[in-house]
Amino acid sequence: MTSEVLLEGKELIKYFPHGSKGIFGKPDGFVQAVDGVNIILRKGQTLGIVGESGCGKSTLARVLTRLIDPTSGSIFLEGQDITKVNGKELQVLRRDIQMIFQDPYSSLNPRHSVGEIIATPMRIQKILPKGSEKLRVQELMELVGLNPEHYNRYPHEFSGGQRQRIGIARALALNPKVIVADEPVSALDVSIQAQILNLLEQLQHDLGLSYVFIAHDLSVVRHIADEVAVMYLGKVVELARPDALYSAPSHPYSKALLSAVPSATPRSSHMHSRIVLQGDVPSPINPPNGCRFAARCWKAKDSCIAQEPSLQSHGEIPDENVGLVACHFPEISN
Amino acid sequence: MSAKVGTPLFYSPLSYLRIALITFIARRLLFALVLLAAVSLFTYLLFALLPTDPAALTCGKNCKPELIEANRVRLGYDKPIHEQYFQFVKGIFTGRTYGTGDIAFTCPAPSLGYSFNQHECVSSLIGKTFPVTAFLSLGAFILWMLLGVGTGTLAALHRGKWQDRLTSVITSIGVSLPTFYVGLLVLFSVVIWLQWLPFPHYASPSENLHDFLTAMILPWITLAVLSAASYTRITRNGVLEAMNEDFVRFGVAKGLKNRTVIRKYVLRAALIPIVTIAGLDFAALLGGAIVTESVFSLPGMGRLAIRSVTDSDLPVLVGTTLVAAVFIVMANTIVDIIYGILDPRVRLK
Amino acid sequence: MNNVRLLSVENLNVEFSTSDGVVHAVNDVSFSVHSGKTLGIVGESGSGKSVTASSILKLNTGITASTSGSILFNGKNILGVDDKAIRAIRGSEIAMIFQDPLSALNPYYTIGSQIIEAYKVHHKGVKKKEARKIALEMLHRVGIPNPEARIDEYPHQFSGGMRQRIVIATALINSPKLLIADEPTTALDVTVQAQILDLMKDIQRENGMAIILITHDLGVVAETCDDVAVMYGGRIVEKASVQELFVTPTHPYSFGLLGAVRSLDNSARGELQTIAGSPPSLLNLPSGCSFLPRCSYADASRQQCASFVPPLQNVLPTNSLSACHLRAEALNVLKIKEPS
């Protein structure tokens, strides 16, 4: 973990006004989508963010990429504060941070040819590639495993997996430093997921890319991430290396989440005790005081409601950024 | 959002729904009032800023400057613009008297000004022409809704069969025909060529129902053709889209009859967007069906507005524009409220 | 009650004519379901699994669908009955739930009225009050907290997991003998998925209904099903008990699928096992085995594989059936390694 910090979010908070009751339509609350998140992405590495719907992982991604402004907190790219960057500077910044979206069907304009789709970022940024634009596009297509001769085809002529490759090629067009991938494989079939994950890893290896990889699928994140942040109701509840997290989760929520994943091994050959959480995730509009997971936690005591646990190391040897957990009574391994 | 913790017992879910609906309606009405005030101001200013001198238009050629000045004072055009607007708004609520003494004349509330060209209060001009436009709009509206929604639903239910193809051909022709063309076509064929009907001569329905109907039937058809064609398309697409909804499949899987599924599941979902468009289209029509009224020589608000433009009759122009705008705002509000009643997701966030 | 053959589908074919040509969605599919048991139909998108499921309730209507074969339910051929008879079966003897609980409920009516409607359509003349009582009991059974207060709320006022519970309550209100669940948990979070799968199993244990579970998730199959049919290109390529499928898969596609899932589940980093290429188009299926273009095992028998579709047959000395020309010896050699 010695590689240098590339992208950093400090004390990020994003609240959305919610609802409007009464005649004058004042918001009656705020959705606390992201609430005090510290996060670090290191160069050439992959930061995985997992959590269930509504935990704030997608909002966090959009805040980090400056697609939306944080309510408070700051974002640093290579040590520079980019929280307040605007206008032309922001446009330049966009070259460095690109996104890959979940749905390969709706994130590509159906009326543009693949060549045009991949070239669009270069045209918008007025970056003329060496040689011709077409050459650069075909080079990118080759890079992501598409046939460069299909330059003039339209998105509907490609399968879901191929469309996601087009999305990846478009994200690579401007030689970004960071790629934020929001559920990039969850709309794809299992056999295709593996192809895309292999491609992303290959590209990272070849081009030295850094990824923020958001997914609800724990095994996908485990496979690709160097570090995983588990989110629950707008907070990071655990931050750890995947091996440690998956073999011995420290936060009760991480434990429940992992145990809920059905394993592709038949019943009799593995009898793991599954923790089935009761009830639903509370509303992020007026989240509970203290630990946000306390209401559903089997270990919760009064102190959990009284005081919110901070994200900190509980290990014997405190390692600066690895193995942090926000729990008063974490699972102790070994 | 689910019920809050600590809600008192008497606060039953049903009364909660009702309160939500009432605040929803109240909010829409308040918004409509603010919008109306803004529209009236904007309309008045727009016309006041025209380079035409309204006072100069009050008397014909060879007008003496003294007369123009006298009229300017009498009509209040000598005052600063904000005062003129204030007088105008006040007139709407209290009526307005122009000039003093013998030559004074009064337009009772709601006064929208006085037309020198026609020597009549604008409100009474509108009052005379509006019923014609209202009858025209209402009839055409009913006709096109029945036709459009009916054939649209039919076409969707017989998707791909001859009923659908025929509808698609007819609607393609329908939407591409301009109103004036349809109007002249039916006028020429039915009245002049076939001589099935006399040349329309408007009479009010209370006066002579037969004349009223013979005068209105062709304009109704003319206006309905174009809208019916586009409503057929919207309905067909809406019904087809709704039929693909999971909840429609779930309804079928429950064992419901096709008729029940179409009524409770498909049409309910498909008609909600149509209500929105229909409300606005109807309101736009109430502001005056200019082309149709001209073709069929109907003494409606559309013709009044056209005449005021050619005569540079500013007070009438302001009045008709404002009335049309009021209809649009009202229709918007009513549509919003209906939408909220039809779709619980709108009123209960 | 158990082990009564409740439903048997024989030689089912479903085709759709589209402007691009005829889509052969389901080809010669046969399987049976027993009371109290869960059959999983697993496959990727376009494998024909959902169309197969919809045919059982004759939901693939519309002029473009043509269905042949037979679907025997309690000895009666469903494909042969008229509209009225199938309506009497839908929702009463066979119920179906769909993937997306967010869109499976009619947004314009309260959840209570939708459950009551499902009850009353098969219980004519029942008083509304009584139907409401039964609906409340059912909501309570599926774990909706405080059903009396919530029965008059609209679907959008519930979370995704709660909505799927309501959908299940609606589907089970008439105590069907067979529940067809088309990807019932795909749109849900894992912790909610665990709750819903548990609920379905509990109810099955109580009332002995049969379940057909359609899913793309092998993990869900492993945890909930007794038997599995693996579909590919509109055909069943392997039929086995869950134990057999996961321990001794006999079709190369099943190998590949299990391999992809297991390498994802078990390895930390490193290259994932994949199946090269993409699924076939149902518009023009190859004449032979439709998995052949992606199959890495077919070297010796390639000619045979390309010329005709392999029938489902016994390959190993187990009960599992595999639609593959490869013989047992070849498959044993290629057997994927069990993760340690």
mmCIF file with all atom_site columns, N, CA, C and O in Angstrom, chain B residues 72-106:
data_model
loop_
_atom_site.group_PDB
_atom_site.id
_atom_site.type_symbol
_atom_site.label_atom_id
_atom_site.label_alt_id
_atom_site.label_comp_id
_atom_site.label_asym_id
_atom_site.label_entity_id
_atom_site.label_seq_id
_atom_site.pdbx_PDB_ins_code
_atom_site.Cartn_x
_atom_site.Cartn_y
_atom_site.Cartn_z
_atom_site.occupancy
_atom_site.B_iso_or_equiv
_atom_site.pdbx_formal_charge
_atom_site.auth_seq_id
_atom_site.auth_comp_id
_atom_site.auth_asym_id
_atom_site.auth_atom_id
_atom_site.pdbx_PDB_model_num
ATOM 1   N N  . ARG B 1 72  ? -56.393 60.460 -25.206 1.00 0.00 ? 72  ARG B N  1
ATOM 2   C CA . ARG B 1 72  ? -55.301 59.894 -24.412 1.00 0.00 ? 72  ARG B CA 1
ATOM 3   C C  . ARG B 1 72  ? -55.593 60.072 -22.919 1.00 0.00 ? 72  ARG B C  1
ATOM 4   O O  . ARG B 1 72  ? -55.441 59.132 -22.141 1.00 0.00 ? 72  ARG B O  1
ATOM 5   N N  . VAL B 1 73  ? -56.042 61.301 -22.585 1.00 0.00 ? 73  VAL B N  1
ATOM 6   C CA . VAL B 1 73  ? -56.343 61.565 -21.179 1.00 0.00 ? 73  VAL B CA 1
ATOM 7   C C  . VAL B 1 73  ? -57.550 60.742 -20.748 1.00 0.00 ? 73  VAL B C  1
ATOM 8   O O  . VAL B 1 73  ? -57.558 60.118 -19.696 1.00 0.00 ? 73  VAL B O  1
ATOM 9   N N  . ARG B 1 74  ? -58.579 60.706 -21.620 1.00 0.00 ? 74  ARG B N  1
ATOM 10  C CA . ARG B 1 74  ? -59.802 60.009 -21.275 1.00 0.00 ? 74  ARG B CA 1
ATOM 11  C C  . ARG B 1 74  ? -59.542 58.514 -21.019 1.00 0.00 ? 74  ARG B C  1
ATOM 12  O O  . ARG B 1 74  ? -60.099 57.908 -20.132 1.00 0.00 ? 74  ARG B O  1
ATOM 13  N N  . LEU B 1 75  ? -58.679 57.929 -21.833 1.00 0.00 ? 75  LEU B N  1
ATOM 14  C CA . LEU B 1 75  ? -58.419 56.489 -21.717 1.00 0.00 ? 75  LEU B CA 1
ATOM 15  C C  . LEU B 1 75  ? -57.286 56.166 -20.739 1.00 0.00 ? 75  LEU B C  1
ATOM 16  O O  . LEU B 1 75  ? -56.962 55.010 -20.504 1.00 0.00 ? 75  LEU B O  1
ATOM 17  N N  . GLY B 1 76  ? -56.662 57.239 -20.243 1.00 0.00 ? 76  GLY B N  1
ATOM 18  C CA . GLY B 1 76  ? -55.630 57.011 -19.245 1.00 0.00 ? 76  GLY B CA 1
ATOM 19  C C  . GLY B 1 76  ? -54.270 56.678 -19.831 1.00 0.00 ? 76  GLY B C  1
ATOM 20  O O  . GLY B 1 76  ? -53.359 56.270 -19.123 1.00 0.00 ? 76  GLY B O  1
ATOM 21  N N  . TYR B 1 77  ? -54.088 56.861 -21.146 1.00 0.00 ? 77  TYR B N  1
ATOM 22  C CA . TYR B 1 77  ? -52.789 56.525 -21.761 1.00 0.00 ? 77  TYR B CA 1
ATOM 23  C C  . TYR B 1 77  ? -51.717 57.564 -21.466 1.00 0.00 ? 77  TYR B C  1
ATOM 24  O O  . TYR B 1 77  ? -50.558 57.392 -21.832 1.00 0.00 ? 77  TYR B O  1
ATOM 25  N N  . ASP B 1 78  ? -52.106 58.678 -20.819 1.00 0.00 ? 78  ASP B N  1
ATOM 26  C CA . ASP B 1 78  ? -51.109 59.704 -20.477 1.00 0.00 ? 78  ASP B CA 1
ATOM 27  C C  . ASP B 1 78  ? -50.364 59.350 -19.209 1.00 0.00 ? 78  ASP B C  1
ATOM 28  O O  . ASP B 1 78  ? -49.315 59.893 -18.930 1.00 0.00 ? 78  ASP B O  1
ATOM 29  N N  . LYS B 1 79  ? -50.915 58.420 -18.449 1.00 0.00 ? 79  LYS B N  1
ATOM 30  C CA . LYS B 1 79  ? -50.290 58.051 -17.176 1.00 0.00 ? 79  LYS B CA 1
ATOM 31  C C  . LYS B 1 79  ? -49.074 57.145 -17.405 1.00 0.00 ? 79  LYS B C  1
ATOM 32  O O  . LYS B 1 79  ? -48.956 56.526 -18.460 1.00 0.00 ? 79  LYS B O  1
ATOM 33  N N  . PRO B 1 80  ? -48.173 57.098 -16.396 1.00 0.00 ? 80  PRO B N  1
ATOM 34  C CA . PRO B 1 80  ? -47.046 56.143 -16.534 1.00 0.00 ? 80  PRO B CA 1
ATOM 35  C C  . PRO B 1 80  ? -47.566 54.701 -16.585 1.00 0.00 ? 80  PRO B C  1
ATOM 36  O O  . PRO B 1 80  ? -48.659 54.417 -16.089 1.00 0.00 ? 80  PRO B O  1
ATOM 37  N N  . ILE B 1 81  ? -46.725 53.864 -17.160 1.00 0.00 ? 81  ILE B N  1
ATOM 38  C CA . ILE B 1 81  ? -47.187 52.519 -17.507 1.00 0.00 ? 81  ILE B CA 1
ATOM 39  C C  . ILE B 1 81  ? -47.667 51.700 -16.309 1.00 0.00 ? 81  ILE B C  1
ATOM 40  O O  . ILE B 1 81  ? -48.674 51.006 -16.377 1.00 0.00 ? 81  ILE B O  1
ATOM 41  N N  . HIS B 1 82  ? -46.947 51.842 -15.138 1.00 0.00 ? 82  HIS B N  1
ATOM 42  C CA . HIS B 1 82  ? -47.365 51.021 -14.008 1.00 0.00 ? 82  HIS B CA 1
ATOM 43  C C  . HIS B 1 82  ? -48.748 51.448 -13.528 1.00 0.00 ? 82  HIS B C  1
ATOM 44  O O  . HIS B 1 82  ? -49.545 50.637 -13.077 1.00 0.00 ? 82  HIS B O  1
ATOM 45  N N  . GLU B 1 83  ? -49.039 52.755 -13.665 1.00 0.00 ? 83  GLU B N  1
ATOM 46  C CA . GLU B 1 83  ? -50.347 53.235 -13.239 1.00 0.00 ? 83  GLU B CA 1
ATOM 47  C C  . GLU B 1 83  ? -51.432 52.726 -14.192 1.00 0.00 ? 83  GLU B C  1
ATOM 48  O O  . GLU B 1 83  ? -52.527 52.359 -13.766 1.00 0.00 ? 83  GLU B O  1
ATOM 49  N N  . GLN B 1 84  ? -51.091 52.714 -15.483 1.00 0.00 ? 84  GLN B N  1
ATOM 50  C CA . GLN B 1 84  ? -52.028 52.174 -16.465 1.00 0.00 ? 84  GLN B CA 1
ATOM 51  C C  . GLN B 1 84  ? -52.375 50.729 -16.132 1.00 0.00 ? 84  GLN B C  1
ATOM 52  O O  . GLN B 1 84  ? -53.533 50.317 -16.173 1.00 0.00 ? 84  GLN B O  1
ATOM 53  N N  . TYR B 1 85  ? -51.334 49.985 -15.785 1.00 0.00 ? 85  TYR B N  1
ATOM 54  C CA . TYR B 1 85  ? -51.558 48.571 -15.482 1.00 0.00 ? 85  TYR B CA 1
ATOM 55  C C  . TYR B 1 85  ? -52.420 48.433 -14.235 1.00 0.00 ? 85  TYR B C  1
ATOM 56  O O  . TYR B 1 85  ? -53.329 47.610 -14.180 1.00 0.00 ? 85  TYR B O  1
ATOM 57  N N  . PHE B 1 86  ? -52.133 49.295 -13.253 1.00 0.00 ? 86  PHE B N  1
ATOM 58  C CA . PHE B 1 86  ? -52.911 49.255 -12.019 1.00 0.00 ? 86  PHE B CA 1
ATOM 59  C C  . PHE B 1 86  ? -54.392 49.539 -12.301 1.00 0.00 ? 86  PHE B C  1
ATOM 60  O O  . PHE B 1 86  ? -55.280 48.850 -11.817 1.00 0.00 ? 86  PHE B O  1
ATOM 61  N N  . GLN B 1 87  ? -54.622 50.588 -13.115 1.00 0.00 ? 87  GLN B N  1
ATOM 62  C CA . GLN B 1 87  ? -56.006 50.926 -13.486 1.00 0.00 ? 87  GLN B CA 1
ATOM 63  C C  . GLN B 1 87  ? -56.679 49.757 -14.209 1.00 0.00 ? 87  GLN B C  1
ATOM 64  O O  . GLN B 1 87  ? -57.844 49.464 -14.012 1.00 0.00 ? 87  GLN B O  1
ATOM 65  N N  . PHE B 1 88  ? -55.895 49.109 -15.057 1.00 0.00 ? 88  PHE B N  1
ATOM 66  C CA . PHE B 1 88  ? -56.416 47.980 -15.844 1.00 0.00 ? 88  PHE B CA 1
ATOM 67  C C  . PHE B 1 88  ? -56.854 46.843 -14.916 1.00 0.00 ? 88  PHE B C  1
ATOM 68  O O  . PHE B 1 88  ? -57.959 46.308 -15.029 1.00 0.00 ? 88  PHE B O  1
ATOM 69  N N  . VAL B 1 89  ? -55.968 46.533 -13.955 1.00 0.00 ? 89  VAL B N  1
ATOM 70  C CA . VAL B 1 89  ? -56.283 45.441 -13.032 1.00 0.00 ? 89  VAL B CA 1
ATOM 71  C C  . VAL B 1 89  ? -57.464 45.816 -12.153 1.00 0.00 ? 89  VAL B C  1
ATOM 72  O O  . VAL B 1 89  ? -58.374 45.013 -11.927 1.00 0.00 ? 89  VAL B O  1
ATOM 73  N N  . LYS B 1 90  ? -57.464 47.076 -11.708 1.00 0.00 ? 90  LYS B N  1
ATOM 74  C CA . LYS B 1 90  ? -58.551 47.549 -10.857 1.00 0.00 ? 90  LYS B CA 1
ATOM 75  C C  . LYS B 1 90  ? -59.871 47.422 -11.620 1.00 0.00 ? 90  LYS B C  1
ATOM 76  O O  . LYS B 1 90  ? -60.892 47.007 -11.062 1.00 0.00 ? 90  LYS B O  1
ATOM 77  N N  . GLY B 1 91  ? -59.808 47.766 -12.914 1.00 0.00 ? 91  GLY B N  1
ATOM 78  C CA . GLY B 1 91  ? -60.998 47.686 -13.757 1.00 0.00 ? 91  GLY B CA 1
ATOM 79  C C  . GLY B 1 91  ? -61.583 46.285 -13.806 1.00 0.00 ? 91  GLY B C  1
ATOM 80  O O  . GLY B 1 91  ? -62.797 46.116 -13.863 1.00 0.00 ? 91  GLY B O  1
ATOM 81  N N  . ILE B 1 92  ? -60.713 45.316 -13.779 1.00 0.00 ? 92  ILE B N  1
ATOM 82  C CA . ILE B 1 92  ? -61.205 43.939 -13.859 1.00 0.00 ? 92  ILE B CA 1
ATOM 83  C C  . ILE B 1 92  ? -62.109 43.628 -12.671 1.00 0.00 ? 92  ILE B C  1
ATOM 84  O O  . ILE B 1 92  ? -63.113 42.946 -12.793 1.00 0.00 ? 92  ILE B O  1
ATOM 85  N N  . PHE B 1 93  ? -61.748 44.211 -11.506 1.00 0.00 ? 93  PHE B N  1
ATOM 86  C CA . PHE B 1 93  ? -62.523 43.888 -10.307 1.00 0.00 ? 93  PHE B CA 1
ATOM 87  C C  . PHE B 1 93  ? -63.677 44.853 -10.053 1.00 0.00 ? 93  PHE B C  1
ATOM 88  O O  . PHE B 1 93  ? -64.711 44.455 -9.535  1.00 0.00 ? 93  PHE B O  1
ATOM 89  N N  . THR B 1 94  ? -63.483 46.168 -10.409 1.00 0.00 ? 94  THR B N  1
ATOM 90  C CA . THR B 1 94  ? -64.489 47.163 -10.027 1.00 0.00 ? 94  THR B CA 1
ATOM 91  C C  . THR B 1 94  ? -65.211 47.773 -11.216 1.00 0.00 ? 94  THR B C  1
ATOM 92  O O  . THR B 1 94  ? -66.137 48.551 -11.053 1.00 0.00 ? 94  THR B O  1
ATOM 93  N N  . GLY B 1 95  ? -64.805 47.492 -12.391 1.00 0.00 ? 95  GLY B N  1
ATOM 94  C CA . GLY B 1 95  ? -65.352 48.190 -13.554 1.00 0.00 ? 95  GLY B CA 1
ATOM 95  C C  . GLY B 1 95  ? -64.602 49.508 -13.741 1.00 0.00 ? 95  GLY B C  1
ATOM 96  O O  . GLY B 1 95  ? -63.790 49.895 -12.891 1.00 0.00 ? 95  GLY B O  1
ATOM 97  N N  . ARG B 1 96  ? -64.839 50.162 -14.860 1.00 0.00 ? 96  ARG B N  1
ATOM 98  C CA . ARG B 1 96  ? -64.036 51.341 -15.119 1.00 0.00 ? 96  ARG B CA 1
ATOM 99  C C  . ARG B 1 96  ? -64.862 52.378 -15.882 1.00 0.00 ? 96  ARG B C  1
ATOM 100 O O  . ARG B 1 96  ? -65.613 52.029 -16.797 1.00 0.00 ? 96  ARG B O  1
ATOM 101 N N  . THR B 1 97  ? -64.700 53.640 -15.474 1.00 0.00 ? 97  THR B N  1
ATOM 102 C CA . THR B 1 97  ? -65.390 54.733 -16.162 1.00 0.00 ? 97  THR B CA 1
ATOM 103 C C  . THR B 1 97  ? -64.368 55.583 -16.893 1.00 0.00 ? 97  THR B C  1
ATOM 104 O O  . THR B 1 97  ? -63.341 55.955 -16.332 1.00 0.00 ? 97  THR B O  1
ATOM 105 N N  . TYR B 1 98  ? -64.609 55.822 -18.163 1.00 0.00 ? 98  TYR B N  1
ATOM 106 C CA . TYR B 1 98  ? -63.684 56.641 -18.947 1.00 0.00 ? 98  TYR B CA 1
ATOM 107 C C  . TYR B 1 98  ? -64.258 58.038 -19.079 1.00 0.00 ? 98  TYR B C  1
ATOM 108 O O  . TYR B 1 98  ? -65.445 58.199 -19.382 1.00 0.00 ? 98  TYR B O  1
ATOM 109 N N  . GLY B 1 99  ? -63.418 59.051 -18.887 1.00 0.00 ? 99  GLY B N  1
ATOM 110 C CA . GLY B 1 99  ? -63.827 60.444 -19.050 1.00 0.00 ? 99  GLY B CA 1
ATOM 111 C C  . GLY B 1 99  ? -64.755 60.886 -17.929 1.00 0.00 ? 99  GLY B C  1
ATOM 112 O O  . GLY B 1 99  ? -65.014 60.172 -16.964 1.00 0.00 ? 99  GLY B O  1
ATOM 113 N N  . THR B 1 100 ? -65.255 62.117 -18.079 1.00 0.00 ? 100 THR B N  1
ATOM 114 C CA . THR B 1 100 ? -66.135 62.669 -17.036 1.00 0.00 ? 100 THR B CA 1
ATOM 115 C C  . THR B 1 100 ? -67.321 63.336 -17.710 1.00 0.00 ? 100 THR B C  1
ATOM 116 O O  . THR B 1 100 ? -67.298 63.616 -18.920 1.00 0.00 ? 100 THR B O  1
ATOM 117 N N  . GLY B 1 101 ? -68.330 63.585 -16.928 1.00 0.00 ? 101 GLY B N  1
ATOM 118 C CA . GLY B 1 101 ? -69.492 64.347 -17.384 1.00 0.00 ? 101 GLY B CA 1
ATOM 119 C C  . GLY B 1 101 ? -70.278 63.620 -18.457 1.00 0.00 ? 101 GLY B C  1
ATOM 120 O O  . GLY B 1 101 ? -70.431 62.399 -18.431 1.00 0.00 ? 101 GLY B O  1
ATOM 121 N N  . ASP B 1 102 ? -70.750 64.396 -19.444 1.00 0.00 ? 102 ASP B N  1
ATOM 122 C CA . ASP B 1 102 ? -71.626 63.859 -20.482 1.00 0.00 ? 102 ASP B CA 1
ATOM 123 C C  . ASP B 1 102 ? -70.975 62.767 -21.311 1.00 0.00 ? 102 ASP B C  1
ATOM 124 O O  . ASP B 1 102 ? -71.629 61.802 -21.697 1.00 0.00 ? 102 ASP B O  1
ATOM 125 N N  . ILE B 1 103 ? -69.713 63.009 -21.627 1.00 0.00 ? 103 ILE B N  1
ATOM 126 C CA . ILE B 1 103 ? -69.066 62.067 -22.539 1.00 0.00 ? 103 ILE B CA 1
ATOM 127 C C  . ILE B 1 103 ? -68.494 60.861 -21.814 1.00 0.00 ? 103 ILE B C  1
ATOM 128 O O  . ILE B 1 103 ? -67.814 60.026 -22.390 1.00 0.00 ? 103 ILE B O  1
ATOM 129 N N  . ALA B 1 104 ? -68.763 60.733 -20.513 1.00 0.00 ? 104 ALA B N  1
ATOM 130 C CA . ALA B 1 104 ? -68.253 59.580 -19.766 1.00 0.00 ? 104 ALA B CA 1
ATOM 131 C C  . ALA B 1 104 ? -69.021 58.324 -20.152 1.00 0.00 ? 104 ALA B C  1
ATOM 132 O O  . ALA B 1 104 ? -70.200 58.379 -20.483 1.00 0.00 ? 104 ALA B O  1
ATOM 133 N N  . PHE B 1 105 ? -68.277 57.195 -20.183 1.00 0.00 ? 105 PHE B N  1
ATOM 134 C CA . PHE B 1 105 ? -68.973 55.921 -20.377 1.00 0.00 ? 105 PHE B CA 1
ATOM 135 C C  . PHE B 1 105 ? -68.303 54.884 -19.478 1.00 0.00 ? 105 PHE B C  1
ATOM 136 O O  . PHE B 1 105 ? -67.112 54.994 -19.165 1.00 0.00 ? 105 PHE B O  1
ATOM 137 N N  . THR B 1 106 ? -69.084 53.913 -19.110 1.00 0.00 ? 106 THR B N  1
ATOM 138 C CA . THR B 1 106 ? -68.612 52.963 -18.106 1.00 0.00 ? 106 THR B CA 1
ATOM 139 C C  . THR B 1 106 ? -68.613 51.537 -18.657 1.00 0.00 ? 106 THR B C  1
ATOM 140 O O  . THR B 1 106 ? -69.559 51.142 -19.326 1.00 0.00 ? 106 THR B O  1
#
